[in-house]
GROMACS .gro file of C-alpha atoms in nm:
model
  196
    1MET     CA    1   2.048 -24.917   7.103
    2ALA     CA    2   2.287 -25.208   7.102
    3TYR     CA    3   2.553 -25.225   6.851
    4ASP     CA    4   2.610 -25.558   6.666
    5LYS     CA    5   2.973 -25.632   6.605
    6LYS     CA    6   2.887 -25.718   6.248
    7THR     CA    7   2.721 -25.368   6.188
    8VAL     CA    8   3.033 -25.207   6.326
    9HIS     CA    9   3.277 -25.415   6.134
   10SER     CA   10   3.062 -25.337   5.804
   11SER     CA   11   3.062 -24.965   5.863
   12LEU     CA   12   3.428 -24.948   5.907
   13PHE     CA   13   3.501 -25.113   5.555
   14THR     CA   14   3.225 -24.882   5.410
   15GLY     CA   15   3.414 -24.592   5.560
   16ASN     CA   16   3.732 -24.698   5.398
   17ARG     CA   17   3.597 -24.745   5.038
   18SER     CA   18   3.436 -24.403   5.046
   19ARG     CA   19   3.739 -24.206   5.107
   20ASN     CA   20   3.857 -23.906   4.887
   21GLY     CA   21   4.206 -23.900   4.809
   22PHE     CA   22   4.528 -24.094   4.714
   23THR     CA   23   4.772 -24.296   4.925
   24ILE     CA   24   5.136 -24.217   4.910
   25ILE     CA   25   5.218 -24.502   4.688
   26GLU     CA   26   4.978 -24.401   4.430
   27ILE     CA   27   5.137 -24.042   4.422
   28ILE     CA   28   5.466 -24.179   4.425
   29VAL     CA   29   5.400 -24.412   4.119
   30VAL     CA   30   5.248 -24.117   3.937
   31LEU     CA   31   5.535 -23.879   4.001
   32GLY     CA   32   5.781 -24.162   3.898
   33ILE     CA   33   5.598 -24.219   3.549
   34THR     CA   34   5.593 -23.826   3.492
   35ALA     CA   35   5.959 -23.799   3.575
   36LEU     CA   36   6.032 -24.080   3.337
   37LEU     CA   37   5.829 -23.941   3.049
   38SER     CA   38   5.990 -23.581   3.128
   39SER     CA   39   6.338 -23.721   3.103
   40ILE     CA   40   6.254 -23.910   2.772
   41LEU     CA   41   6.114 -23.579   2.621
   42ILE     CA   42   6.412 -23.371   2.734
   43SER     CA   43   6.683 -23.612   2.577
   44TYR     CA   44   6.467 -23.671   2.263
   45ASN     CA   45   6.422 -23.280   2.238
   46ASN     CA   46   6.791 -23.247   2.273
   47ILE     CA   47   6.862 -23.497   1.983
   48SER     CA   48   6.613 -23.354   1.776
   49ARG     CA   49   6.761 -23.016   1.810
   50GLN     CA   50   7.100 -23.149   1.716
   51GLN     CA   51   6.965 -23.327   1.416
   52ILE     CA   52   6.779 -23.017   1.284
   53SER     CA   53   7.088 -22.808   1.337
   54LEU     CA   54   7.303 -23.047   1.142
   55TYR     CA   55   7.065 -23.079   0.858
   56VAL     CA   56   7.014 -22.705   0.828
   57GLU     CA   57   7.392 -22.663   0.814
   58GLN     CA   58   7.432 -22.917   0.556
   59MET     CA   59   7.154 -22.765   0.327
   60LYS     CA   60   7.296 -22.419   0.393
   61PHE     CA   61   7.640 -22.547   0.272
   62ILE     CA   62   7.496 -22.727  -0.031
   63GLN     CA   63   7.295 -22.434  -0.125
   64THR     CA   64   7.606 -22.219  -0.115
   65ILE     CA   65   7.800 -22.456  -0.368
   66PHE     CA   66   7.473 -22.432  -0.590
   67ARG     CA   67   7.458 -22.055  -0.568
   68ALA     CA   68   7.841 -22.048  -0.682
   69LYS     CA   69   7.772 -22.283  -0.977
   70SER     CA   70   7.446 -22.075  -1.071
   71LEU     CA   71   7.638 -21.745  -1.063
   72ALA     CA   72   7.925 -21.892  -1.284
   73LEU     CA   73   7.649 -22.012  -1.537
   74SER     CA   74   7.475 -21.667  -1.531
   75PRO     CA   75   7.470 -21.507  -1.880
   76SER     CA   76   7.565 -21.165  -1.749
   77LEU     CA   77   7.898 -21.311  -1.617
   78GLN     CA   78   7.963 -21.451  -1.963
   79LEU     CA   79   7.875 -21.144  -2.165
   80SER     CA   80   8.051 -20.895  -1.929
   81ASN     CA   81   8.420 -20.788  -1.994
   82ASN     CA   82   8.513 -20.772  -1.638
   83SER     CA   83   8.801 -20.944  -1.456
   84ILE     CA   84   8.560 -21.222  -1.274
   85CYS     CA   85   8.635 -21.559  -1.405
   86GLY     CA   86   8.421 -21.766  -1.190
   87TYR     CA   87   8.274 -21.832  -0.845
   88GLY     CA   88   8.349 -22.080  -0.592
   89VAL     CA   89   8.325 -22.195  -0.229
   90HIS     CA   90   8.617 -22.226   0.030
   91ILE     CA   91   8.576 -22.423   0.367
   92ASP     CA   92   8.781 -22.301   0.661
   93TYR     CA   93   8.809 -22.591   0.890
   94GLY     CA   94   8.972 -22.409   1.161
   95ALA     CA   95   8.722 -22.145   1.197
   96THR     CA   96   8.435 -22.369   1.096
   97ASN     CA   97   8.296 -22.129   0.848
   98TYR     CA   98   8.282 -22.140   0.460
   99PHE     CA   99   8.250 -21.836   0.224
  100LEU     CA  100   8.125 -21.772  -0.132
  101PHE     CA  101   8.393 -21.603  -0.350
  102SER     CA  102   8.447 -21.457  -0.696
  103CYS     CA  103   8.763 -21.549  -0.873
  104ASN     CA  104   8.930 -21.225  -1.007
  105VAL     CA  105   9.205 -21.211  -1.251
  106PRO     CA  106   9.383 -20.928  -1.436
  107GLN     CA  107   9.196 -20.797  -1.748
  108GLY     CA  108   9.258 -20.977  -2.043
  109THR     CA  109   9.339 -21.316  -1.891
  110ASN     CA  110   9.203 -21.617  -2.051
  111CYS     CA  111   8.973 -21.773  -1.783
  112GLN     CA  112   8.971 -22.114  -1.965
  113ASN     CA  113   9.352 -22.151  -1.898
  114ILE     CA  114   9.330 -22.120  -1.530
  115ASN     CA  115   9.412 -22.452  -1.391
  116SER     CA  116   9.459 -22.373  -1.013
  117ILE     CA  117   9.240 -22.201  -0.745
  118SER     CA  118   9.535 -21.989  -0.643
  119ALA     CA  119   9.586 -21.840  -0.981
  120CYS     CA  120   9.303 -21.596  -0.899
  121SER     CA  121   9.255 -21.369  -0.609
  122GLN     CA  122   8.935 -21.432  -0.412
  123THR     CA  123   8.684 -21.187  -0.331
  124ARG     CA  124   8.460 -21.278  -0.050
  125ILE     CA  125   8.082 -21.225  -0.135
  126SER     CA  126   7.921 -21.374   0.161
  127THR     CA  127   8.047 -21.558   0.465
  128SER     CA  128   7.857 -21.831   0.654
  129ASP     CA  129   7.949 -21.921   1.025
  130THR     CA  130   7.828 -22.257   1.125
  131ASP     CA  131   7.638 -22.332   1.452
  132ASN     CA  132   7.860 -22.366   1.759
  133ASN     CA  133   7.790 -22.748   1.778
  134ILE     CA  134   7.872 -22.812   1.404
  135ARG     CA  135   8.203 -22.881   1.229
  136PHE     CA  136   8.336 -22.996   0.907
  137ILE     CA  137   8.536 -23.306   0.882
  138SER     CA  138   8.695 -23.509   0.600
  139GLN     CA  139   8.568 -23.834   0.461
  140SER     CA  140   8.824 -24.119   0.502
  141GLY     CA  141   8.950 -24.258   0.180
  142THR     CA  142   8.833 -23.938  -0.012
  143PRO     CA  143   9.023 -23.621  -0.068
  144ARG     CA  144   8.910 -23.345   0.163
  145LEU     CA  145   8.704 -23.075  -0.001
  146ASP     CA  146   8.867 -22.738   0.066
  147ASP     CA  147   8.771 -22.537  -0.242
  148VAL     CA  148   8.553 -22.562  -0.549
  149LEU     CA  149   8.552 -22.303  -0.837
  150PHE     CA  150   8.333 -22.310  -1.125
  151ILE     CA  151   8.449 -22.123  -1.447
  152PRO     CA  152   8.202 -22.060  -1.723
  153PRO     CA  153   8.089 -22.124  -1.975
  154ASP     CA  154   8.071 -22.510  -1.954
  155PRO     CA  155   8.154 -22.466  -1.656
  156ILE     CA  156   8.514 -22.602  -1.577
  157THR     CA  157   8.512 -22.728  -1.224
  158LEU     CA  158   8.840 -22.707  -1.019
  159VAL     CA  159   8.816 -22.908  -0.698
  160SER     CA  160   9.107 -22.848  -0.446
  161SER     CA  161   9.212 -23.051  -0.162
  162ASP     CA  162   9.526 -22.952   0.046
  163GLY     CA  163   9.609 -22.693  -0.229
  164ALA     CA  164   9.612 -22.951  -0.511
  165ILE     CA  165   9.352 -22.993  -0.775
  166VAL     CA  166   9.180 -23.325  -0.732
  167ALA     CA  167   9.132 -23.528  -1.058
  168ASP     CA  168   8.810 -23.712  -0.941
  169ARG     CA  169   8.622 -23.570  -0.656
  170ALA     CA  170   8.657 -23.443  -0.287
  171SER     CA  171   8.406 -23.467  -0.022
  172VAL     CA  172   8.315 -23.320   0.314
  173ILE     CA  173   8.088 -23.435   0.621
  174VAL     CA  174   7.916 -23.215   0.845
  175GLN     CA  175   7.913 -23.340   1.218
  176THR     CA  176   7.823 -23.242   1.555
  177GLN     CA  177   8.129 -23.141   1.770
  178ASP     CA  178   8.075 -23.438   1.993
  179GLY     CA  179   8.073 -23.667   1.682
  180SER     CA  180   7.740 -23.823   1.784
  181LEU     CA  181   7.562 -23.717   1.468
  182SER     CA  182   7.699 -23.683   1.123
  183SER     CA  183   7.545 -23.590   0.777
  184ALA     CA  184   7.599 -23.793   0.447
  185PRO     CA  185   7.909 -23.719   0.270
  186ILE     CA  186   7.879 -23.403   0.050
  187SER     CA  187   8.101 -23.444  -0.267
  188VAL     CA  188   8.190 -23.225  -0.567
  189SER     CA  189   8.331 -23.402  -0.885
  190SER     CA  190   8.568 -23.247  -1.138
  191ALA     CA  191   8.283 -23.282  -1.361
  192GLY     CA  192   8.075 -23.033  -1.164
  193LEU     CA  193   7.843 -23.297  -1.008
  194ILE     CA  194   7.729 -23.222  -0.648
  195ASP     CA  195   7.627 -23.535  -0.457
  196PHE     CA  196   7.493 -23.545  -0.109
   0.00000   0.00000   0.00000
């Protein structure tokens, strides 16, 4: 049987088209796309984790302020004849934590006459440590929020910055340690309004 050049040539091309497998270039392209998508997902996951951590810390801090205000407005505190005049929150910027405290004064002291947070002894009720990646910073142009104290029955709100009572409002910002993400300012006014 004689082979024709045309038949041999055609069978070579048919054999190439029916191969099973991928070329090296196809494999490199697929691996490159997979690596690119993986790196995007990993960086997005890290940013998402930081955002969630920031949001959780912000909400926990705000909840603690609302808890202090709620405790101060509780009828049991107003009806009791004990030495607790109110409840507040203190931020420790160095230790990156904050705590809920009760304001204790000697028996018979008129709580309505308290005009300084240092006039009462603070008893810690609960301490909240922030995530290692989170810190508190001050907002530029506004006094830094150090303490807030709610004294019933109205309540009277004392806001402290650097040991002095603030007449208007003080604020704090929750931020990641590297400064890449920040919360909206959390401010407390002397009228007791909590804004975030």
